[in-house]
Every structure is written in C-alpha cells, then in structure tokens.
Short mmCIF file of C-alpha atoms in Angstrom, two decimals:
data_model
loop_
_atom_site.label_atom_id
_atom_site.label_comp_id
_atom_site.label_asym_id
_atom_site.label_seq_id
_atom_site.Cartn_x
_atom_site.Cartn_y
_atom_site.Cartn_z
CA MET C 29 111.54 118.14 84.65
CA SER C 30 112.34 121.19 82.53
CA THR C 31 111.94 124.93 82.16
CA PRO C 32 108.99 126.51 80.37
CA PRO C 33 108.92 125.78 76.64
CA SER C 34 111.33 128.06 74.81
CA THR C 35 110.94 126.83 71.22
CA GLU C 36 107.89 127.12 68.96
CA LYS C 37 107.49 123.33 69.01
CA GLU C 38 107.52 123.29 72.82
CA LYS C 39 105.01 126.15 72.98
CA ALA C 40 102.72 124.33 70.59
CA LEU C 41 102.99 121.20 72.72
CA ALA C 42 102.15 123.13 75.90
CA GLU C 43 99.17 124.79 74.22
CA HIS C 44 97.95 121.38 73.05
CA ILE C 45 97.47 120.35 76.67
CA GLU C 46 94.13 121.91 77.47
CA ASP C 47 93.61 120.29 80.83
CA SER C 48 95.54 118.16 83.28
CA GLY C 49 93.60 115.03 82.39
CA SER C 50 94.28 115.27 78.65
CA ILE C 51 96.21 112.35 77.26
CA GLU C 52 95.61 113.03 73.58
CA LYS C 53 98.79 112.62 71.55
CA PRO C 54 100.16 114.53 68.58
CA ASP C 55 100.93 112.49 65.48
CA HIS C 56 104.63 111.89 66.31
CA THR C 57 104.01 108.76 68.37
CA ASN C 58 105.39 105.28 68.70
CA GLY C 59 102.69 102.79 69.60
CA GLY C 60 100.59 105.59 71.15
CA ILE C 61 103.54 107.07 73.11
CA ASP C 62 104.42 110.71 72.49
CA LEU C 63 108.19 110.46 72.24
CA HIS C 64 108.67 114.22 71.90
CA VAL C 65 107.17 114.76 75.34
CA LEU C 66 109.64 112.35 76.90
CA ALA C 67 112.58 113.93 75.08
CA GLU C 68 111.60 117.55 75.70
CA ALA C 69 110.74 117.08 79.37
CA ALA C 70 114.19 115.60 80.03
CA ALA C 71 116.28 117.88 77.82
CA GLU C 72 116.63 120.98 80.01
CA GLU C 73 117.41 119.28 83.34
CA LYS C 74 120.16 117.19 81.74
CA ASN C 75 121.97 120.41 80.88
CA LEU C 76 121.88 121.68 84.45
CA THR C 77 124.84 121.45 86.80
CA VAL C 78 124.17 119.97 90.23
CA ALA C 79 124.43 123.42 91.83
CA GLN C 80 121.96 124.88 89.32
CA ALA C 81 119.55 121.97 89.82
CA LEU C 82 119.74 122.27 93.61
CA TRP C 83 118.68 125.90 93.40
CA LYS C 84 116.14 125.50 90.63
CA TYR C 85 114.42 122.49 92.20
CA ARG C 86 114.92 123.53 95.82
CA ALA C 87 111.28 122.86 96.68
CA ALA C 88 111.48 119.25 95.42
CA CYS C 89 114.71 118.73 97.39
CA GLY C 90 113.13 120.17 100.52
CA TYR C 91 110.16 117.79 100.30
CA ALA C 92 112.41 114.78 99.68
CA PHE C 93 114.71 115.67 102.57
CA PHE C 94 111.76 116.27 104.90
CA LEU C 95 110.37 112.79 104.37
CA SER C 96 113.89 111.44 104.94
CA LEU C 97 113.40 112.48 108.57
CA GLY C 98 111.82 109.04 108.93
CA ALA C 99 115.12 107.46 107.87
CA CYS C 100 116.86 109.62 110.49
CA MET C 101 114.53 108.20 113.12
CA SER C 102 115.29 104.70 111.89
CA GLY C 103 119.00 105.26 112.56
CA PHE C 104 118.22 106.89 115.91
CA ASP C 105 115.98 104.01 116.98
CA SER C 106 118.50 101.28 116.14
CA SER C 107 121.32 103.04 118.01
CA ILE C 108 119.19 103.89 121.05
CA SER C 109 118.01 100.31 121.30
CA SER C 110 121.54 98.94 121.49
CA GLY C 111 123.02 101.93 123.33
CA VAL C 112 120.77 101.82 126.42
CA ILE C 113 122.22 98.44 127.35
CA ALA C 114 125.46 100.27 128.26
CA ILE C 115 123.57 102.53 130.72
CA PRO C 116 123.99 101.25 134.33
CA SER C 117 120.44 102.12 135.44
CA PHE C 118 119.01 100.17 132.50
CA ARG C 119 121.05 97.11 133.47
CA ASN C 120 119.88 97.53 137.07
CA ASP C 121 116.23 97.60 136.03
CA MET C 122 116.33 94.97 133.28
CA GLY C 123 119.27 92.74 134.22
CA SER C 124 120.17 90.32 136.98
CA LEU C 125 123.11 90.04 139.38
CA ILE C 126 125.81 87.81 137.92
CA GLY C 127 129.32 87.69 139.32
CA GLY C 128 128.76 90.78 141.43
CA GLN C 129 127.45 92.99 138.61
CA GLN C 130 124.15 93.65 136.87
CA VAL C 131 124.03 91.96 133.48
CA VAL C 132 121.31 91.88 130.82
CA SER C 133 121.15 88.32 129.55
CA ALA C 134 122.45 87.63 126.06
CA ALA C 135 119.19 85.82 125.29
CA TRP C 136 117.11 88.96 125.85
CA GLN C 137 119.59 91.15 124.01
CA SER C 138 119.38 88.83 121.02
CA GLY C 139 115.60 88.61 121.38
CA TRP C 140 115.16 92.40 121.35
CA SER C 141 117.43 92.95 118.36
CA GLY C 142 115.99 89.97 116.47
CA ALA C 143 112.40 91.05 117.07
CA ALA C 144 113.22 94.60 115.98
CA ARG C 145 114.80 93.33 112.78
CA ILE C 146 111.74 91.18 112.05
CA GLY C 147 109.53 94.19 112.72
CA GLN C 148 111.51 96.41 110.36
CA LEU C 149 111.60 93.67 107.74
CA SER C 150 107.82 93.20 107.83
CA GLY C 151 107.24 96.97 107.88
CA GLY C 152 109.44 97.52 104.86
CA LEU C 153 107.84 94.64 102.97
CA SER C 154 104.30 95.79 103.74
CA ALA C 155 105.18 99.35 102.72
CA GLY C 156 105.00 98.38 99.04
CA SER C 157 101.37 97.30 99.15
CA ILE C 158 100.23 100.03 101.55
CA ALA C 159 101.87 102.82 99.53
CA ASP C 160 100.29 101.61 96.30
CA LYS C 161 96.85 101.60 97.93
CA ILE C 162 96.77 104.81 99.99
CA GLY C 163 99.79 106.77 98.78
CA ARG C 164 103.17 107.73 100.19
CA LYS C 165 101.85 110.35 102.61
CA GLY C 166 99.20 108.02 104.01
CA THR C 167 101.77 105.30 104.56
CA VAL C 168 104.05 107.66 106.49
CA LEU C 169 101.10 108.89 108.56
CA ILE C 170 100.24 105.33 109.58
CA GLY C 171 103.88 104.78 110.55
CA ALA C 172 103.98 108.00 112.58
CA ILE C 173 100.82 107.19 114.55
CA ILE C 174 101.97 103.66 115.35
CA SER C 175 105.45 104.90 116.27
CA ILE C 176 104.06 107.45 118.73
CA GLY C 177 102.11 104.69 120.46
CA SER C 178 105.00 102.23 120.56
CA ILE C 179 107.30 104.84 122.12
CA PHE C 180 104.80 105.12 124.98
CA ILE C 181 105.31 101.41 125.61
CA GLN C 182 109.09 101.86 125.77
CA PHE C 183 109.09 105.09 127.77
CA PHE C 184 106.84 103.64 130.49
CA LEU C 185 108.88 100.45 130.67
CA LYS C 186 108.50 98.67 134.01
CA PRO C 187 111.55 97.12 135.69
CA GLN C 188 112.08 93.44 134.96
CA GLN C 189 109.51 93.46 132.15
CA PRO C 190 111.60 92.50 129.09
CA VAL C 191 108.49 91.32 127.21
CA GLN C 192 107.09 94.86 127.36
CA LEU C 193 110.26 96.20 125.76
CA LEU C 194 110.18 93.42 123.16
CA PHE C 195 106.63 94.38 122.26
CA GLY C 196 107.37 98.11 122.04
CA ARG C 197 110.54 97.70 120.01
CA THR C 198 108.94 95.32 117.51
CA ILE C 199 106.01 97.65 116.83
CA ASN C 200 108.26 100.70 116.52
CA ALA C 201 110.58 98.80 114.18
CA TRP C 202 107.61 98.07 111.92
CA SER C 203 107.13 101.82 111.58
CA MET C 204 110.85 102.23 110.86
CA GLY C 205 110.45 99.83 107.95
CA LEU C 206 107.70 102.04 106.53
CA PHE C 207 109.73 105.20 107.04
CA GLY C 208 112.86 103.84 105.37
CA ALA C 209 111.01 102.54 102.32
CA MET C 210 108.96 105.71 101.86
CA ALA C 211 111.97 108.02 102.21
CA SER C 212 113.62 106.34 99.22
CA ASN C 213 110.38 105.97 97.26
CA TYR C 214 109.28 109.57 97.64
CA ALA C 215 112.74 110.99 96.92
CA ALA C 216 112.94 109.03 93.66
CA GLU C 217 109.50 110.25 92.54
CA VAL C 218 109.70 113.98 93.28
CA SER C 219 113.35 114.60 92.36
CA PRO C 220 114.53 115.73 88.93
CA THR C 221 116.98 113.46 87.15
CA ALA C 222 119.91 115.75 87.92
CA LEU C 223 119.33 115.44 91.68
CA ARG C 224 117.94 111.93 92.04
CA GLY C 225 121.30 110.52 93.15
CA ILE C 226 121.64 113.14 95.88
CA THR C 227 118.13 112.81 97.30
CA THR C 228 117.95 108.99 97.17
CA GLY C 229 121.56 108.47 98.27
CA GLY C 230 120.96 111.11 100.93
CA VAL C 231 118.66 108.68 102.74
CA ASN C 232 121.82 106.94 103.96
CA PHE C 233 123.11 110.25 105.34
CA TRP C 234 119.92 110.70 107.35
CA VAL C 235 120.26 107.19 108.80
CA VAL C 236 123.85 107.95 109.86
CA LEU C 237 122.81 111.31 111.30
CA GLY C 238 120.21 109.52 113.42
CA GLN C 239 122.82 107.05 114.64
CA PHE C 240 125.17 109.90 115.53
CA LEU C 241 122.50 111.83 117.45
CA ALA C 242 121.45 108.70 119.35
CA THR C 243 125.03 107.90 120.33
CA VAL C 244 125.52 111.45 121.65
CA VAL C 245 122.24 111.27 123.61
CA VAL C 246 123.13 107.92 125.19
CA TYR C 247 126.58 109.21 126.14
CA ALA C 248 125.12 112.38 127.67
CA GLN C 249 122.46 110.49 129.66
CA GLY C 250 124.65 107.56 130.67
CA GLN C 251 125.98 109.31 133.77
CA ARG C 252 122.56 109.59 135.37
CA THR C 253 121.69 107.05 138.04
CA ASP C 254 117.89 107.10 137.77
CA SER C 255 115.61 105.45 135.22
CA PHE C 256 115.43 108.65 133.17
CA ALA C 257 118.94 107.84 131.98
CA TYR C 258 117.28 105.49 129.49
CA ARG C 259 113.75 106.92 129.46
CA VAL C 260 114.90 110.28 128.08
CA PRO C 261 116.51 108.71 124.96
CA TYR C 262 113.26 106.83 124.34
CA ALA C 263 111.24 110.04 124.84
CA ILE C 264 113.35 112.02 122.37
CA GLN C 265 112.12 109.65 119.66
CA TRP C 266 108.67 111.26 119.91
CA ILE C 267 110.08 114.32 118.16
CA PHE C 268 110.44 112.51 114.84
CA PRO C 269 106.95 111.05 114.26
CA VAL C 270 105.23 114.18 115.59
CA ILE C 271 107.12 116.42 113.15
CA LEU C 272 106.49 113.97 110.31
CA ALA C 273 102.76 113.74 111.03
CA LEU C 274 102.35 117.52 111.18
CA GLY C 275 104.53 118.14 108.14
CA LEU C 276 102.47 115.80 105.97
CA PHE C 277 99.80 118.50 105.78
CA PHE C 278 102.23 120.76 103.90
CA ILE C 279 103.98 118.43 101.45
CA PRO C 280 102.50 117.16 98.17
CA GLU C 281 101.62 113.57 97.39
CA SER C 282 103.79 111.81 94.82
CA PRO C 283 102.54 112.84 91.36
CA TRP C 284 103.48 109.38 90.02
CA TYR C 285 101.14 107.72 92.51
CA LEU C 286 98.32 110.15 91.67
CA VAL C 287 98.64 109.59 87.91
CA ARG C 288 98.56 105.82 88.36
CA LYS C 289 95.33 106.27 90.32
CA GLY C 290 93.86 108.37 87.51
CA LYS C 291 93.84 111.55 89.66
CA HIS C 292 95.34 113.82 87.01
CA ASP C 293 94.01 117.08 88.45
CA LYS C 294 95.58 116.31 91.84
CA ALA C 295 98.78 115.19 90.12
CA LEU C 296 99.00 118.57 88.37
CA ARG C 297 98.52 120.42 91.67
CA SER C 298 101.20 118.21 93.22
CA LEU C 299 103.62 119.04 90.39
CA GLU C 300 102.86 122.75 90.76
CA GLN C 301 103.93 122.47 94.39
CA VAL C 302 106.98 120.30 93.67
CA LEU C 303 108.14 122.62 90.86
CA ARG C 304 107.34 125.85 92.70
CA GLY C 305 109.95 128.51 92.02
CA SER C 306 111.71 126.49 89.30
CA GLY C 307 110.00 128.02 86.28
CA ALA C 308 109.33 124.50 84.96
CA ASP C 309 106.06 123.64 83.23
CA PRO C 310 103.93 121.35 85.44
CA LYS C 311 101.67 120.35 82.51
CA LEU C 312 104.63 119.19 80.44
CA HIS C 313 105.85 117.09 83.36
CA LEU C 314 102.41 115.67 83.90
CA ARG C 315 102.48 114.51 80.30
CA GLN C 316 105.95 113.04 80.86
CA ILE C 317 104.65 110.95 83.76
CA GLN C 318 101.57 109.89 81.79
CA GLU C 319 103.66 108.85 78.79
CA THR C 320 106.15 106.91 80.92
CA ILE C 321 103.40 105.01 82.71
CA GLU C 322 101.70 104.26 79.39
CA LEU C 323 105.03 103.07 77.98
CA GLU C 324 105.42 100.67 80.90
CA ALA C 325 101.85 99.48 80.37
CA GLN C 326 102.84 98.46 76.85
CA HIS C 327 105.45 96.23 78.48
CA LYS C 328 102.52 94.54 80.24
CA GLU C 329 103.47 95.60 83.75
CA GLU C 330 100.58 95.37 86.20
CA GLY C 331 102.32 96.34 89.43
CA ARG C 332 101.79 92.97 91.14
CA TRP C 333 104.35 91.36 93.44
CA ILE C 334 104.85 88.52 90.98
CA ASP C 335 105.85 91.07 88.32
CA LEU C 336 109.06 91.71 90.26
CA PHE C 337 110.30 88.37 89.01
CA LYS C 338 109.01 88.46 85.43
CA GLY C 339 110.85 89.46 82.27
CA THR C 340 113.36 92.29 82.59
CA ASN C 341 112.01 93.17 86.04
CA ARG C 342 113.68 90.05 87.39
CA ARG C 343 117.04 91.57 86.55
CA ARG C 344 116.07 94.90 88.10
CA THR C 345 114.84 93.28 91.31
CA PHE C 346 118.06 91.28 91.57
CA ILE C 347 120.17 94.44 91.21
CA ALA C 348 118.11 96.27 93.84
CA SER C 349 118.60 93.37 96.25
CA MET C 350 122.27 92.72 95.58
CA VAL C 351 123.49 96.23 96.40
CA PHE C 352 122.67 95.47 100.05
CA VAL C 353 124.07 91.95 99.87
CA CYS C 354 127.31 93.43 98.52
CA GLN C 355 127.47 95.77 101.51
CA GLU C 356 127.38 92.76 103.83
CA MET C 357 129.93 90.91 101.67
CA ALA C 358 132.27 93.88 102.09
CA GLY C 359 132.14 93.47 105.88
CA VAL C 360 130.11 96.45 107.02
CA GLN C 361 128.63 94.63 110.03
CA PHE C 362 132.06 93.29 111.00
CA VAL C 363 134.06 96.53 110.85
CA LEU C 364 131.49 99.10 111.94
CA GLY C 365 129.69 96.88 114.43
CA TYR C 366 132.93 96.20 116.28
CA SER C 367 134.62 99.59 115.97
CA THR C 368 134.63 100.20 119.75
CA TYR C 369 136.12 96.72 120.21
CA PHE C 370 139.04 97.56 117.90
CA PHE C 371 139.63 100.86 119.70
CA GLU C 372 139.79 99.04 123.04
CA LEU C 373 142.25 96.56 121.53
CA ALA C 374 144.45 99.53 120.62
CA GLY C 375 144.66 100.39 124.32
CA PHE C 376 142.02 103.08 124.66
CA ALA C 377 139.98 103.05 127.86
CA THR C 378 136.33 102.11 127.38
CA ALA C 379 135.16 105.72 127.80
CA ASN C 380 137.69 107.00 125.29
CA ALA C 381 136.87 104.16 122.91
CA PHE C 382 133.24 105.22 123.09
CA LYS C 383 134.20 108.81 122.28
CA LEU C 384 136.22 107.53 119.32
CA GLY C 385 133.08 105.69 118.23
CA ILE C 386 131.22 109.03 118.18
CA GLY C 387 134.10 110.51 116.20
CA THR C 388 133.87 107.65 113.74
CA LEU C 389 130.18 108.39 113.16
CA ALA C 390 131.07 112.03 112.57
CA LEU C 391 133.58 110.79 110.00
CA ALA C 392 130.75 108.77 108.45
CA MET C 393 128.79 111.96 107.87
CA VAL C 394 131.84 113.50 106.20
CA GLY C 395 132.02 110.42 103.98
CA ASN C 396 128.36 110.84 103.04
CA PHE C 397 128.97 114.46 102.03
CA ILE C 398 131.85 113.30 99.81
CA GLY C 399 129.71 110.60 98.23
CA LEU C 400 126.73 112.87 97.63
CA ALA C 401 128.97 115.61 96.22
CA THR C 402 130.43 113.22 93.64
CA ILE C 403 127.55 110.86 92.82
CA GLU C 404 126.24 112.98 89.93
CA HIS C 405 129.77 113.48 88.58
CA LEU C 406 131.37 110.07 88.98
CA GLY C 407 128.15 108.08 88.71
CA ARG C 408 126.60 105.20 90.67
CA ARG C 409 128.53 102.35 89.07
CA THR C 410 131.94 104.00 89.50
CA LEU C 411 131.39 104.93 93.14
CA PHE C 412 129.97 101.53 94.05
CA PHE C 413 132.71 99.59 92.25
CA TRP C 414 135.62 101.52 93.75
CA GLY C 415 133.85 101.59 97.11
CA MET C 416 133.71 97.79 97.05
CA ILE C 417 137.43 97.66 96.23
CA ALA C 418 138.30 100.07 99.05
CA CYS C 419 136.22 98.22 101.66
CA THR C 420 137.50 94.82 100.56
CA VAL C 421 141.14 95.95 100.74
CA ASP C 422 140.49 97.56 104.13
CA CYS C 423 139.12 94.26 105.50
CA LEU C 424 142.21 92.43 104.24
CA LEU C 425 144.50 95.01 105.88
CA LEU C 426 142.58 94.57 109.15
CA GLY C 427 143.19 90.84 108.84
CA ILE C 428 146.90 91.39 108.21
CA CYS C 429 147.21 93.66 111.26
CA SER C 430 145.52 91.01 113.40
CA VAL C 431 148.35 88.51 112.81
CA VAL C 432 151.17 91.03 113.25
CA PRO C 433 152.40 91.32 116.87
CA GLY C 434 152.95 94.62 118.61
CA GLN C 435 151.07 97.74 119.63
CA GLY C 436 151.58 99.28 116.21
CA ALA C 437 149.43 96.59 114.59
CA LEU C 438 146.66 97.19 117.13
CA TRP C 439 146.76 100.88 116.32
CA GLY C 440 146.61 99.85 112.68
CA GLN C 441 143.35 97.98 113.27
CA ALA C 442 141.85 101.08 114.92
CA ALA C 443 143.04 103.28 112.05
CA PHE C 444 141.69 100.95 109.36
CA THR C 445 138.34 100.93 111.15
CA MET C 446 138.08 104.69 110.69
CA ILE C 447 139.35 104.52 107.10
CA TYR C 448 136.72 101.87 106.36
CA MET C 449 134.00 104.15 107.68
CA LEU C 450 135.10 106.94 105.38
CA ALA C 451 135.39 104.62 102.35
CA TYR C 452 132.06 102.89 102.98
CA GLN C 453 130.05 106.04 103.62
CA SER C 454 131.46 107.85 100.59
CA GLY C 455 130.77 104.91 98.28
CA ILE C 456 128.65 101.81 98.72
CA GLY C 457 126.68 103.20 101.67
CA PRO C 458 124.78 106.04 99.97
CA VAL C 459 124.99 104.55 96.46
CA GLY C 460 123.18 101.40 97.61
CA TYR C 461 120.15 103.49 98.57
CA CYS C 462 120.34 105.36 95.27
CA VAL C 463 120.53 102.24 93.07
CA TYR C 464 117.67 100.35 94.69
CA ALA C 465 115.41 103.42 94.56
CA GLU C 466 115.91 104.30 90.90
CA ILE C 467 116.62 100.94 89.22
CA SER C 468 112.99 99.77 89.23
CA SER C 469 110.21 100.71 86.85
CA ALA C 470 107.83 103.45 88.03
CA GLN C 471 105.00 100.91 88.21
CA LEU C 472 106.92 98.61 90.56
CA ARG C 473 108.99 101.13 92.51
CA SER C 474 107.17 100.77 95.84
CA LYS C 475 107.35 97.00 95.74
CA THR C 476 110.97 96.90 94.53
CA ILE C 477 112.05 99.19 97.36
CA ALA C 478 110.05 97.12 99.84
CA TRP C 479 111.76 93.98 98.56
CA GLY C 480 115.16 95.67 98.91
CA VAL C 481 114.40 96.61 102.53
CA MET C 482 113.48 92.99 103.24
CA VAL C 483 116.68 91.63 101.67
CA ASN C 484 118.76 94.22 103.54
CA GLN C 485 117.27 93.22 106.89
CA VAL C 486 117.58 89.49 106.25
CA PHE C 487 121.25 89.52 105.24
CA ALA C 488 122.24 92.07 107.88
CA GLY C 489 120.51 89.93 110.50
CA VAL C 490 122.27 86.75 109.37
CA VAL C 491 125.68 88.42 109.49
CA GLN C 492 124.93 89.93 112.91
CA VAL C 493 124.15 86.48 114.26
CA ILE C 494 127.29 84.92 112.76
CA ASN C 495 129.81 87.63 113.72
CA PRO C 496 129.86 87.03 117.52
CA TYR C 497 130.58 83.34 116.95
CA LEU C 498 133.55 84.29 114.80
CA ILE C 499 134.94 87.07 117.00
CA ASN C 500 134.12 86.38 120.66
CA PRO C 501 136.87 84.86 122.89
CA ASN C 502 134.62 82.01 124.04
CA GLU C 503 133.78 81.02 120.45
CA ALA C 504 136.09 80.96 117.39
CA ASN C 505 138.11 83.86 118.87
CA LEU C 506 139.23 85.04 115.43
CA GLU C 507 139.10 88.70 116.47
CA GLY C 508 140.45 90.87 113.64
CA LYS C 509 141.29 87.79 111.57
CA VAL C 510 137.65 87.87 110.46
CA GLY C 511 138.89 90.56 108.11
CA TRP C 512 140.40 87.79 105.97
CA ILE C 513 136.95 86.21 105.62
CA PHE C 514 135.14 89.37 104.57
CA GLY C 515 138.07 90.48 102.46
CA GLY C 516 137.81 87.24 100.52
CA ILE C 517 134.02 87.41 100.20
CA GLY C 518 134.30 91.06 99.21
CA VAL C 519 136.34 90.07 96.17
CA PHE C 520 133.33 88.19 94.80
CA GLY C 521 131.07 91.16 95.58
CA THR C 522 133.45 93.43 93.66
CA ILE C 523 133.41 91.10 90.65
CA TYR C 524 129.61 91.04 90.76
CA THR C 525 129.55 94.85 90.81
CA TRP C 526 131.68 95.07 87.67
CA PHE C 527 129.45 92.78 85.66
CA PHE C 528 125.96 93.60 86.97
CA ILE C 529 125.63 97.11 88.46
CA PRO C 530 124.60 99.52 85.64
CA GLU C 531 125.22 103.24 85.39
CA THR C 532 121.95 105.16 85.72
CA LYS C 533 123.39 108.65 86.19
CA GLY C 534 121.49 111.20 84.14
CA ARG C 535 118.85 108.71 82.97
CA THR C 536 115.15 109.49 83.10
CA VAL C 537 112.71 106.79 84.22
CA ASP C 538 111.64 106.02 80.65
CA GLU C 539 115.28 105.81 79.48
CA ILE C 540 116.10 103.29 82.20
CA ASP C 541 113.02 101.32 81.13
CA GLU C 542 114.20 101.36 77.52
CA LEU C 543 117.72 100.14 78.33
CA PHE C 544 116.42 97.25 80.37
CA GLU C 545 113.87 96.31 77.72
CA ARG C 546 116.71 96.28 75.16
CA ARG C 547 118.72 94.09 77.56
CA ILE C 548 121.72 96.41 77.45
CA SER C 549 124.56 95.01 79.58
CA ALA C 550 125.48 96.79 82.81
CA ARG C 551 128.88 97.75 81.40
CA ASP C 552 127.24 99.42 78.38
CA PHE C 553 124.54 101.38 80.24
CA GLY C 554 126.75 104.44 80.56
CA LYS C 555 127.77 104.24 76.87
CA ALA C 556 124.25 103.87 75.48
CA LYS C 557 122.84 106.75 73.47
CA ILE C 558 119.05 106.91 73.11
CA GLY C 559 117.64 108.81 70.16
CA GLU C 560 114.36 110.70 70.20
CA ASP C 561 112.84 107.84 68.22
CA ARG C 562 114.03 105.45 71.00
CA THR C 563 116.80 103.91 68.88
CA VAL C 564 119.75 102.84 71.03
CA HIS C 565 123.38 102.65 70.02
CA ILE C 566 126.51 102.04 72.10
CA ASP C 567 129.17 104.73 71.99
CA GLU C 568 132.37 102.75 72.47
CA LYS C 569 134.34 105.97 72.98
CA ALA C 570 132.28 106.90 76.05
CA VAL C 571 133.93 106.31 79.41
#
C-alpha cells in the first residue's frame, strides 16, 4: 500500500487505470505481469516507520483488530471451560461424592477437553474451504450464529447432564476454530507490509487477553454458591459473537478474496474503506493485488488443498505447521499449563497460587506488547530463534531446580515459570501466528492457515494427554523434572528454527512468492535483494 502517486511515472500509471476492473498492462511487463505496479505499490510503505504506518493505516489496523475479537473469545472459551471445574457449585451439579467431597470424574474432564479440541480442529480446518467460497465476513458470521446457539446449550446446562455440556462445548469450539483462522487470515490481507507483523502477531495477544478475562471472571464468580457461579461465565461469552455479528455490517470484505472472485468493483470499494484517511491510492493497490494473483497463476497455483503439498508450497506449508510444533517442543503446555502447580509447590496457598496465575497472565500480556513492539524491528526469524533459546533454557533450569533440595529451589521453579511466560509471549507466541499467516501464497492463504490451526490443535492435544502421565504423583511423578525432557526436545526445535524459519519482515506478498520460487534458503531470506525486474541477489553484508 502506498501514498498517492508523486512522480510523473506514477501519475501516468494511475491515469492509465480507467476503471477498477481494468487489467490492461503497460509495455514494461514480464510474462504479462506489470512489475512497475508491484514495485511502486510497495515502495512508500517500506519507508514508513511503524509509528507512521500505525497512524497512516489506522483504519486497516482497526478492522484487523476488530476481527481479532474472535480470537479473544477463543482464549476466553478455553479458560472458562477448564476454570469452571474449580467452582464448587459446578462440581456439586456435575460431579459425584467421592471420599466425602464432590469430584468431577477425570473421564468427563478429558472427554470435554478432547471434544472441544476436536471441534476447534475441525472448525479451523473447514475455515479454509468456507472462506474461499463465501468470504471472510461470511465465515465469521456463520461462526457467530453457531456460537450464540451453542452458548445457550451451556448456559441452560442441567445438573448431571455431562453429555449436554459435551455437545455445547464441541459446537462452540467449532466456531472458535473459524474465529481463530479468520482473525489471522483477515489481518494478513488488509494490513500493509509495515504492520503485518503487528496485526497477525497481535492475534496471540487477543487470545491471551481472553484467557486473562476468563480467569478473572471465574475467580470473581467462584465464591457464589448457586448455579450462576458457572452460568454467568458462560453467559458472558454471548458478548463476543453478538458484537462480531453486528460489526460485520461495518467492516469491508477482504479485497484479495474479492479480486480472486472477479469482483473488482467491490474490491476497489473495499480498498477505499481499508485505506480511508491514509491518502493511499486504492486503484494502485487494486492493481497490485491483481498483478500478484496473476503472478501466482503463472506458477500454476489453483488454490486446491492438494496444492499445499506441491512444489514450493510444500515448503511453505511445512513452515506454517512447524512454528506451532516448535512451541510444543519448547514446553509451552508443560510450563504454562502447570503454573499454578509450581506456585503451590513453592508454598503458596491454593487461593494465592491462583492469584499468581492471574498475575502470570498479566505478565503474558506485557510480553506480547514487547514482542509486537519489536517484531518489525528485530524481525520474525530473530524473535522466534531467540525465543526458542530462551524457552529451552528456561525448561532446563526448571529441571535443574526440581532436583535441588530446599525451599529456594521450589521458589526457583515458580520464578522460572513467570520468566518463561514473559519469554514465550514476547517471542515464539506472537511470532508463530505471524509466520503462519504471512508465509503462504495469497491463493492458498485460507487453506494454509486452516492447516496450521489443525496442526496446532493436534500437537497441543497430544502433549496435553502425555503431560499428566509424566507429572502426576500416581504416574511417572517426574514433577518439574519434565523440564529436562522439554529442554532437550527444545534444542532440536531451536536447530530447526535456525535452518528453516525465513525472515519475511518488510516483504510484500509477491516478494515472498519470488523468494520461494527461487528456492532461497531461510538464512538468506533477510539478505536477498529483489530488483524491479525481479532479479534476486544475496547481500552477504546484510545482517
């Protein structure tokens, strides 16, 4: 995206575009692709600072952040679902008397969480096909309507009816899969290059914000003795899909989707809304999208699922998947999933440990702000690589503390839990969402993101199942020693990052396409210089 043409050549180019559907090219083409359009449309925004881009493209940021409200609900839903089990009235209504106290069976707890993960997995995977057929807004609207209905099922939960809760949670989780995929997809397609890292990586912030809000709500309601102690948290979820559904009437459809559907007039109107107040030329950016899509068509991309695993797209799909696998390799489920456990080990009462858990989530939001503030300066590859190192070392230090006797070592485990949260959320947490959203081609973005959501859910689910068997006293009873396991596995994830995660900071969609087509190595992505004639050379002096 750029400002209005300021040179005679740019003015001539703008005047050449007589209508939004025009795809006629000047003579300076390469296989039918107008290379000047691609170069000129990207030139101005690459010279903007992040602060300048945030102000100039404030409308685009606002639209991207609004649709990320669905990601916020996803975090809220997951935390509410696990948090209500700690509420006494919920255990009274859904549990049974065992050893003098009301207990919700482990089988049903596992069933609810497993069904929800399957629901989110299937929702995320189906989002790719749905979004390519009816658009990003239509996909979110479907998710909002279904979510509103599924919350009714949970709110009016009858005592001793675990199947009803299973049904409601699974359906709502399907909507969460749609919301998460569309938040990343939409952010990548309406954001200028200078802000793409902030808007796509910001999806992780919204998830964490939802988790934080849910934890606060559960804590506030937990003292009630009636069924509204858990019904109110379920009811609060209605806020999210209702706001999303109403807001869809005021936000534009993705211009990339509209161009691919041949709706050039609507795409131009969408760009006018996205670029409102920026002074940028919507017609020039329409041409940029048209040229990029035509360029990808020359690479014989058809947007089918099978194309994810063909040619250079295979590499791109693998990168989009592995960022989430690396997060699991670095021990995110182990450290963050058992943070309250480590606080209790350090001698904090359960109530205080729970408060510390809320504080840790607040620290996570601080970490996200750090990550988003630096992602356009340090880059994706740098943040992800050093984030992997930090999380891996933290897991090893947790493991060391677990074999050292004394209260000081227990305090050390609690401290390293909080340090891990800060390191993870300022590095591999938000960057993972950024990489998988922008690494794909424009033609396959919806399906690549959907595939990434599926891989994320599968690997997170596997680790969640394994962890209790490693940590619980009646199983392997390794406790904090599990840090040694994830610290060791994290080393391999760090090595993978060095060799395979490319730097995409400051790259337009067509430039990323070009580098993959040229099979530039991940370590050379940041050094590659692309000329206006699409020649590529590696600047060995570049950092």
